[in-house]
CSV table of C-alpha atoms and ligand atoms in Angstrom, one decimal:
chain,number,residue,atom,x,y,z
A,267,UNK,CA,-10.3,-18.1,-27.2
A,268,UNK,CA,-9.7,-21.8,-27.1
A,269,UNK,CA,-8.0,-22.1,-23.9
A,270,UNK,CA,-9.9,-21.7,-20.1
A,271,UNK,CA,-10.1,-18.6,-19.4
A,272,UNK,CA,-7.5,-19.2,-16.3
A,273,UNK,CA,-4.8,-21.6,-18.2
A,274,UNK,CA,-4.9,-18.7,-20.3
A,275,UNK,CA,-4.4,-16.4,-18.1
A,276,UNK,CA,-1.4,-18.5,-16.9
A,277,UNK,CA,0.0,-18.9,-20.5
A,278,UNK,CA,-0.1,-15.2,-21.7
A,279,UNK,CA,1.4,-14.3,-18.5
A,280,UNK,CA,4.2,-16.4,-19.2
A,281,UNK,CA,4.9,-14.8,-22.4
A,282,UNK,CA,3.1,-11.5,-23.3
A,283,UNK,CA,3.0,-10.1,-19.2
A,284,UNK,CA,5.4,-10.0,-16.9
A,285,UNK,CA,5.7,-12.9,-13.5
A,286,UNK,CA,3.0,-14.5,-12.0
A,287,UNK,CA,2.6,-17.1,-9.2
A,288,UNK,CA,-0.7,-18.9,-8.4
A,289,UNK,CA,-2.3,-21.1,-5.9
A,290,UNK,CA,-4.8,-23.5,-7.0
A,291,UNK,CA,-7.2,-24.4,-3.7
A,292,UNK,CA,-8.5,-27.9,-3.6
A,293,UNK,CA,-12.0,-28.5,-2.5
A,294,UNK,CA,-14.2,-32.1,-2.8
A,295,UNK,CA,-17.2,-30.0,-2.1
A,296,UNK,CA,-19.7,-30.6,-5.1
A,297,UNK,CA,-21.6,-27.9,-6.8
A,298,UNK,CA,-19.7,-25.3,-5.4
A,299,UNK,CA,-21.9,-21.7,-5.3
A,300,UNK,CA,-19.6,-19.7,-3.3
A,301,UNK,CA,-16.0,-18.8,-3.1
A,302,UNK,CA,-15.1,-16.4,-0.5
A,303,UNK,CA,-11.0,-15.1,0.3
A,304,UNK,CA,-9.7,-12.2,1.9
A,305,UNK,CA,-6.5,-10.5,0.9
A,306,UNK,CA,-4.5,-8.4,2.8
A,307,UNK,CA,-1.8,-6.8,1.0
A,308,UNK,CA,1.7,-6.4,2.6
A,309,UNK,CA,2.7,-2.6,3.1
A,310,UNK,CA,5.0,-1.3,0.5
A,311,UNK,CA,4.5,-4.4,-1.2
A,312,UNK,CA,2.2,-3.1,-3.7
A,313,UNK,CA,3.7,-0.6,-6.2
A,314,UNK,CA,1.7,0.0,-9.8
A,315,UNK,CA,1.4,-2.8,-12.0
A,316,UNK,CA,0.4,-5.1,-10.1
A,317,UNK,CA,-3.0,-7.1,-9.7
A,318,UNK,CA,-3.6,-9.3,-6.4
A,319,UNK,CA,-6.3,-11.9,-8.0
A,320,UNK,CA,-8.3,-13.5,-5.1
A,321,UNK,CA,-10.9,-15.6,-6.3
A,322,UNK,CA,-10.2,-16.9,-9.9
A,323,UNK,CA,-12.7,-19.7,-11.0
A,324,UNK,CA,-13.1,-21.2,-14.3
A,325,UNK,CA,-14.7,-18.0,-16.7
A,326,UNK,CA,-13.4,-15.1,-14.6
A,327,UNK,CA,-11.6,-13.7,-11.9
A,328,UNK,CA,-12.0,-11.1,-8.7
A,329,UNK,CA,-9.0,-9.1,-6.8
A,330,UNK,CA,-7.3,-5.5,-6.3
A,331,UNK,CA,-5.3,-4.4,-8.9
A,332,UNK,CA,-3.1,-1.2,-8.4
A,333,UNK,CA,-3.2,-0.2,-12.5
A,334,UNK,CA,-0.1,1.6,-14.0
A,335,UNK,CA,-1.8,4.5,-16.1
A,336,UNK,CA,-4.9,6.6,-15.7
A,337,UNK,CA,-6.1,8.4,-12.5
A,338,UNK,CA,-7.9,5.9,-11.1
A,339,UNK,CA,-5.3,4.2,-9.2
A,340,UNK,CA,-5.9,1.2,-7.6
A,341,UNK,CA,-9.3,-0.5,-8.4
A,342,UNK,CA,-11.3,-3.5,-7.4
A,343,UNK,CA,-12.0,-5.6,-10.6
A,344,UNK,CA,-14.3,-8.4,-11.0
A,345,UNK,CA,-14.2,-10.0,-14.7
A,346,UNK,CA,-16.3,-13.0,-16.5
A,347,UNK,CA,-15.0,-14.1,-20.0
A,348,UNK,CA,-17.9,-14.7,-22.7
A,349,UNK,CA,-18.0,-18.6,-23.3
A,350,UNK,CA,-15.3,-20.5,-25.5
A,351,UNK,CA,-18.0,-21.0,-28.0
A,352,UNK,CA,-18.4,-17.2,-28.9
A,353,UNK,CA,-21.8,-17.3,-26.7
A,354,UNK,CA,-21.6,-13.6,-25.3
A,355,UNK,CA,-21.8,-12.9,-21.5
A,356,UNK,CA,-24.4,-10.8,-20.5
A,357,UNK,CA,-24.7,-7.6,-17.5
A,358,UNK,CA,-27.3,-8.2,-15.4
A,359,UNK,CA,-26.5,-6.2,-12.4
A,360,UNK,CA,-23.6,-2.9,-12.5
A,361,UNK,CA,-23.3,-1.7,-8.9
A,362,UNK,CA,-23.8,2.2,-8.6
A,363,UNK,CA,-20.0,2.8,-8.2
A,364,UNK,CA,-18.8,0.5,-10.4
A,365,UNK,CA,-17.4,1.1,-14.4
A,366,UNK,CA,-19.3,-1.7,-16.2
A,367,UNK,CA,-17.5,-2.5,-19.9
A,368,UNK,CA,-16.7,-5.0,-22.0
A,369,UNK,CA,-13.2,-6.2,-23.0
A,370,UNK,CA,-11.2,-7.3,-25.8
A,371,UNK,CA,-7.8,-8.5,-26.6
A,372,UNK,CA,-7.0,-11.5,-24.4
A,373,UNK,CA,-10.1,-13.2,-24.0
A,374,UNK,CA,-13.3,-11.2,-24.1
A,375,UNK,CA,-16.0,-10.4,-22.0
A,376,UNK,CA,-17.3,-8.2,-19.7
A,377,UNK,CA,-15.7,-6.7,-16.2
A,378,UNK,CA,-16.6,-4.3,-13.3
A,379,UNK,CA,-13.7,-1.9,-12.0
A,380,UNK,CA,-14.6,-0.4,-8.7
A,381,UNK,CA,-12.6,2.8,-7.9
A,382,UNK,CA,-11.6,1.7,-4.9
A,383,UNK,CA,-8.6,2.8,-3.0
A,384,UNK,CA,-7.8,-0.2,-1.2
A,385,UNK,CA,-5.2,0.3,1.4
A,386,UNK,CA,-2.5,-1.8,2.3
A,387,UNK,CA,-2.5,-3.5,5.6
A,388,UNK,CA,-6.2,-3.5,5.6
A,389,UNK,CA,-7.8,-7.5,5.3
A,390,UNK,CA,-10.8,-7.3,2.8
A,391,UNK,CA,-13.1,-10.1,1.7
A,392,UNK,CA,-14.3,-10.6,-1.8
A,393,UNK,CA,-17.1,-13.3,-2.6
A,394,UNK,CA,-18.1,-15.1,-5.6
A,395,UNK,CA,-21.4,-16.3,-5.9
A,396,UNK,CA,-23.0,-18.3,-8.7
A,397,UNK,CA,-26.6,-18.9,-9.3
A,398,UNK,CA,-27.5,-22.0,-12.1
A,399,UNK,CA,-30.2,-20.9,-14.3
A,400,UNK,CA,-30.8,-24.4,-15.2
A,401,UNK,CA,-30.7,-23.4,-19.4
A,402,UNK,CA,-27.2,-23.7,-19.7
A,403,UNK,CA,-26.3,-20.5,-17.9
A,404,UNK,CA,-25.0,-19.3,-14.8
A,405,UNK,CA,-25.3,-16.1,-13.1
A,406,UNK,CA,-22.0,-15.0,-11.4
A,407,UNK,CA,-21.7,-12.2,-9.2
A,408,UNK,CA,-18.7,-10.3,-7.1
A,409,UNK,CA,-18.9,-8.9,-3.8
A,410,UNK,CA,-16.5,-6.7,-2.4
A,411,UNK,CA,-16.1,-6.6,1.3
A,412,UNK,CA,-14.5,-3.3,3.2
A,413,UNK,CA,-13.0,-3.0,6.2
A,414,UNK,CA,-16.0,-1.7,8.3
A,415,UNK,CA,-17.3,-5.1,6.8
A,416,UNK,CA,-20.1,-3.7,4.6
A,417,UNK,CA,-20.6,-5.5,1.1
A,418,UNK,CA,-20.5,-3.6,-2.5
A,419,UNK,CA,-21.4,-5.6,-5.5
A,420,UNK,CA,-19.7,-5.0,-8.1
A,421,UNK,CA,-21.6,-6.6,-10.7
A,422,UNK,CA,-23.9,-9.8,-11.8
A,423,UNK,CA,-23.3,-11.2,-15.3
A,424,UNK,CA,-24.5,-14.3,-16.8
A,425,UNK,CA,-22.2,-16.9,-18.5
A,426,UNK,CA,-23.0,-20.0,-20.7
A,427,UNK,CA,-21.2,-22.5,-19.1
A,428,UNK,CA,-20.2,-26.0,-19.6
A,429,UNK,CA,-20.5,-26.5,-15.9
A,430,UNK,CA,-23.3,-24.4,-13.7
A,431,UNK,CA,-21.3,-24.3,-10.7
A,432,UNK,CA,-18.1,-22.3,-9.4
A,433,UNK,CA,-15.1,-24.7,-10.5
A,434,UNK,CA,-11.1,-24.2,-11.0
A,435,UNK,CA,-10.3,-21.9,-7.6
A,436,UNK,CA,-7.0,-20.2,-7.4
A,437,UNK,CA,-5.6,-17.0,-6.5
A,438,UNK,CA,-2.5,-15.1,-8.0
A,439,UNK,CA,-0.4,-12.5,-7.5
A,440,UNK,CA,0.6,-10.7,-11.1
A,441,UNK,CA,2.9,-7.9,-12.7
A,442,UNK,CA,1.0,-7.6,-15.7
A,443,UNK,CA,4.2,-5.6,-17.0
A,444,UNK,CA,7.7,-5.6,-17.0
A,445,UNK,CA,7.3,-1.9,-14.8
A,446,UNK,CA,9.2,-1.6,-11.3
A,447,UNK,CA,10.4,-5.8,-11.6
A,448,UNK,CA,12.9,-4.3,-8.8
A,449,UNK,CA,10.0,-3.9,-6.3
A,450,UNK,CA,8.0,-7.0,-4.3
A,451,UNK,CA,4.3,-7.3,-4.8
A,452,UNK,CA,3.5,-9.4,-1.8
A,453,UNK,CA,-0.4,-10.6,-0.4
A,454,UNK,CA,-1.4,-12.8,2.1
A,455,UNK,CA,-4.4,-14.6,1.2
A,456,UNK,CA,-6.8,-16.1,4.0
A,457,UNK,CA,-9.8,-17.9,5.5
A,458,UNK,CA,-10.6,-19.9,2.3
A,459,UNK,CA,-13.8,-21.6,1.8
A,460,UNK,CA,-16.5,-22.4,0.1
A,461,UNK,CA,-20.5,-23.1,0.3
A,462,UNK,CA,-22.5,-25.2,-2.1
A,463,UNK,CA,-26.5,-24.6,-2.5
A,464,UNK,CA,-27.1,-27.2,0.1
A,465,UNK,CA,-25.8,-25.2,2.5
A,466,UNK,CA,-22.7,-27.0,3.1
A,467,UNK,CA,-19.4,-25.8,3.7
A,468,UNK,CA,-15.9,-26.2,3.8
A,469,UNK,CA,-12.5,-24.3,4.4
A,470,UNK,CA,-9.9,-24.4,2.1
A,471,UNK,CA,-6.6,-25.0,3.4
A,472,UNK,CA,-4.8,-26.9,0.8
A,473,UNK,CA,-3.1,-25.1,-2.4
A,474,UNK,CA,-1.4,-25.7,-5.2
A,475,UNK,CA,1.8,-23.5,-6.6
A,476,UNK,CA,2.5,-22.5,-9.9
A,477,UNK,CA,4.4,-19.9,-11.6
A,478,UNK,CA,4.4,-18.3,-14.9
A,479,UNK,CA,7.8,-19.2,-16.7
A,480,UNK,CA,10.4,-17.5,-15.5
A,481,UNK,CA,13.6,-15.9,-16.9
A,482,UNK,CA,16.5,-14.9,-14.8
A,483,UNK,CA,15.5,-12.1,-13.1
A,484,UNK,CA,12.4,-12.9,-12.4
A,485,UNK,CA,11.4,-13.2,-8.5
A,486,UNK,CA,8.7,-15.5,-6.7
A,487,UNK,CA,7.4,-17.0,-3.8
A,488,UNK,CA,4.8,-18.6,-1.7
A,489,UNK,CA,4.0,-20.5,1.8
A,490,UNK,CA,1.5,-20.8,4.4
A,491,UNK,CA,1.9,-18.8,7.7
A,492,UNK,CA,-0.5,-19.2,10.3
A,493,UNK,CA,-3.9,-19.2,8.7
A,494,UNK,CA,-2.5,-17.5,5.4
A,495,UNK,CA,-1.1,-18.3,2.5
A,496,UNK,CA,1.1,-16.0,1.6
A,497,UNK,CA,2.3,-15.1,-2.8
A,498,UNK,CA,5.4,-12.8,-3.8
A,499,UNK,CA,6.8,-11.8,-7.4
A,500,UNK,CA,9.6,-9.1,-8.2
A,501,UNK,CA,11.8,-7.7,-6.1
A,502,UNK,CA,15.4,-9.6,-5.5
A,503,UNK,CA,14.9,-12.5,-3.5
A,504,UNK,CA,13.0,-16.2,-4.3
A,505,UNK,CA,11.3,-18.0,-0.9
A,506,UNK,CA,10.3,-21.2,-3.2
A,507,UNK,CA,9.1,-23.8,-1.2
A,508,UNK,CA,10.1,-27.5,-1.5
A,509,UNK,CA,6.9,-28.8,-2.0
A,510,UNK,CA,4.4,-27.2,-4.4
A,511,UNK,CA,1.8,-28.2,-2.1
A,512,UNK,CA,1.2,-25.9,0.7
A,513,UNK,CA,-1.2,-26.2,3.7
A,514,UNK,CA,-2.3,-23.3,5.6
A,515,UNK,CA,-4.2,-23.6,9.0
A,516,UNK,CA,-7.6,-23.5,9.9
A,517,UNK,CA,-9.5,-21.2,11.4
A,518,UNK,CA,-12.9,-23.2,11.6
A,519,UNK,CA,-15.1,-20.1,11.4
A,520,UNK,CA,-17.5,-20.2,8.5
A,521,UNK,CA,-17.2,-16.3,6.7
A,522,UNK,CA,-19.9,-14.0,6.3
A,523,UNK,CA,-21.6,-15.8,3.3
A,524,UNK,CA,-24.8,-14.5,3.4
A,525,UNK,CA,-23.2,-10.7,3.6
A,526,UNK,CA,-24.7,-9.3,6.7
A,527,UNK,CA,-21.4,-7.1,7.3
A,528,UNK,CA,-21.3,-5.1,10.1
A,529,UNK,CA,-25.4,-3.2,9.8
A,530,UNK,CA,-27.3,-6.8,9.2
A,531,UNK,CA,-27.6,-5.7,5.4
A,532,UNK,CA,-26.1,-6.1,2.1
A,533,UNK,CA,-25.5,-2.5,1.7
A,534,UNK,CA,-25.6,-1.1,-1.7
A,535,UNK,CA,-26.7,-3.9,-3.6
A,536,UNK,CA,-30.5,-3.9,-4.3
A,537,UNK,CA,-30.8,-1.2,-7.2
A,538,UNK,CA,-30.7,-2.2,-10.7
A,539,UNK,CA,-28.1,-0.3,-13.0
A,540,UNK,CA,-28.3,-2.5,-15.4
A,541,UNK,CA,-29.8,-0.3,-18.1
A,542,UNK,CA,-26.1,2.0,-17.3
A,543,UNK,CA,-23.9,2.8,-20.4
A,544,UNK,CA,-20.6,0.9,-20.0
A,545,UNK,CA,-17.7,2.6,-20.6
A,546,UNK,CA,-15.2,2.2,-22.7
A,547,UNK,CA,-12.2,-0.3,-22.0
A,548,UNK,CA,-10.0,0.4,-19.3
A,549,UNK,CA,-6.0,0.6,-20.8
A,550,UNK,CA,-4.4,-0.1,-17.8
A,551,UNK,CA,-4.0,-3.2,-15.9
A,552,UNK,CA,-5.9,-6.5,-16.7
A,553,UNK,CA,-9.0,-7.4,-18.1
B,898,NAG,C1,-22.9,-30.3,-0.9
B,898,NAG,O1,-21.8,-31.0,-0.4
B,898,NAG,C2,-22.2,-32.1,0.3
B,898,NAG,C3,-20.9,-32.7,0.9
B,898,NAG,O2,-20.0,-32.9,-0.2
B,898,NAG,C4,-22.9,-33.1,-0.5
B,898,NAG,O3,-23.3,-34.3,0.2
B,898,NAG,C5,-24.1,-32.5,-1.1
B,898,NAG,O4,-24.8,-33.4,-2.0
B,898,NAG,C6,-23.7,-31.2,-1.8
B,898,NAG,N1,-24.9,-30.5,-2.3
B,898,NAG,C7,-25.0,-30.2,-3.6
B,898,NAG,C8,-26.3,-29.5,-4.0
B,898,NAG,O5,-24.2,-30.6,-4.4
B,899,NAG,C1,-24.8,-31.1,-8.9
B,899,NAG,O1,-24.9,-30.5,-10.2
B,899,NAG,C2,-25.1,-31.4,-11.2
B,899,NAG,C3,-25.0,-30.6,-12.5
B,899,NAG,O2,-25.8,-29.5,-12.5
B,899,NAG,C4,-26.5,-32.0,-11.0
B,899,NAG,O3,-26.8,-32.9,-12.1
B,899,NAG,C5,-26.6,-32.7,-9.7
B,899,NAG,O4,-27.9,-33.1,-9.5
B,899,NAG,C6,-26.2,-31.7,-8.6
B,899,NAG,N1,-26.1,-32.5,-7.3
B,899,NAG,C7,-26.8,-32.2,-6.3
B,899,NAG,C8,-26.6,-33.0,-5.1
B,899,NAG,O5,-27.7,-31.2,-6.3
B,900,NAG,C1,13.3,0.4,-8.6
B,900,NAG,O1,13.6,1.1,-9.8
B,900,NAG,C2,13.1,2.4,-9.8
B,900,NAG,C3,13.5,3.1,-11.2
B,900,NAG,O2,13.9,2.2,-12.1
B,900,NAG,C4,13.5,3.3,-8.7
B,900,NAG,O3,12.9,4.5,-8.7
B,900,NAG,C5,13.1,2.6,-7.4
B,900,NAG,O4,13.6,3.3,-6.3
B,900,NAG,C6,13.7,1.1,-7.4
B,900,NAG,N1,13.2,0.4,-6.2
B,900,NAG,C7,13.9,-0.3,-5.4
B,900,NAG,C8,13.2,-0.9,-4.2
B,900,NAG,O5,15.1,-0.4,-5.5
């Protein structure tokens, strides 16, 4: 496809899917190897159909997606897109738990869904972390934190890339259908920041809204509160703010980026499975 992977994203939400809103984070960090977010997903706020995107960058994208058909229910998903040029994106890593596949239709490329049942309420971490290969390629990987604050990775794949280095953050909240547009899907997205490979760091407080285009009935909206940002769709009321900008506060305490969790381990991340089958494409939910 000719577009970025998350314009695109945008754009066929607009008019293929059903409402979206986003928040674009700003950083002035350079070379940017990590992204970390944590989303915590308002209770009753999630009915099927709906993904809750955390860490989007330029060539892929990371959340919980409650999916609208098939038994597995709500998933974690963690998806890179093969290179505008055609140049495929290769596995390098499938974690033990995770369905490893490829994907077609809007975009394609390769994504790990983890059959996670995520539960509302609950504030879990995902991190995105991208090593330069210095050819040309990057190799991006997506961590999934739980609540007892152990790490799963989902999966490592390498990308071609135009530009080594993690680029283009945002978030969204999506209704990849028109199912159940009577009901809210509502997140709260927090404790923003990112790390480059000198070891430097910065929180993220600073977003941008946008919205896929709307018709009538469609429902959206977004703020900070406290250290949060918070992202609606659906449902039967609008909370648009008057500036597009939004600033969340700080919490000033650097997340677990180097994924000790709660044993002083990455748990679960060590053994290859990248000789695995994939399995064929998932027909529910995103990419
Ligand atoms: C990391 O960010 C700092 C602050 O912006 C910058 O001085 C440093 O050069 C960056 N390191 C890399 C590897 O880009
Ligand atoms: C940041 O990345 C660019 C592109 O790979 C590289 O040319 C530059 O040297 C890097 N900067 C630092 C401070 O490492
Ligand atoms: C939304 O519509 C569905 C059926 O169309 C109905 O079952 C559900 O109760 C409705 N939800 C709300 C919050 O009104």
């Amino acid at each position: 496809m000719k577009l970025t992977a998350a314009l695109a994203v945008s754009t066929l939400a607009g008019t293929v899917y059903g409402v979206a809103d986003h928040l674009w984070y700003h950083t002035d960090l350079s070379n940017v190897t990590e992204f970390y977010n944590e989303v915590n997903v308002v209770p009753g706020a999630e009915p099927i159909s709906t993904y809750f995107m955390t860490n989007g960058f330029t060539g892929g994208y990371f959340g919980v997606q409650h999916n609208t058909e098939g038994k597995t229910g709500k998933t974690v998903l963690f998806s890179v897109w093969d290179n505008d040029d055609g140049t495929k994106t290769t596995q390098q890593y499938c974690g033990k738990s995770s369905r490893c596949s490829t994907f077609g239709g809007e975009g394609t490329g390769l994504h790990a869904n983890y059959d996670f049942q995520w539960t509302a309420g609950v504030t879990y971490a995902a991190l995105t972390h991208a090593k330069p290969l210095n050819n040309g390629y990057t190799d991006i990987s997506g961590y999934f934190r739980h609540e007892n604050k152990e790490w799963y990775h989902l999966a490592t794949y390498r990308r071609k890339t135009n530009s080594p280095y993690l680029s283009g953050l945002y978030s969204f909240v999506e209704n990849p259908s028109s199912y159940l547009i009577n009901e809210t899907r509502r997140a709260n997205y927090g404790n923003q920041w990112v790390r480059n490979s000198s070891n430097k760091a910065q929180e993220l407080t600073v977003a941008d809204l946008t919205h896929t285009t709307l018709v009538d009935s469609d429902r959206y909206g977004s703020g900070a509160k406290g250290t949060s940002f918070y992202l609606f769709i659906d449902g039967t009321t609008n909370d648009i703010p008057s500036k597009t900008t939004i600033t969340r506060k700080a919490t000033g305490v650097k997340p677990d980026f180097d994924m000790k969790g709660s044993k002083g381990s990455i748990k679960s991340t060590q053994k290859s499975h990248s000789k695995r089958k994939t399995t064929s494409k998932q027909k529910s939910g995103r990419n």
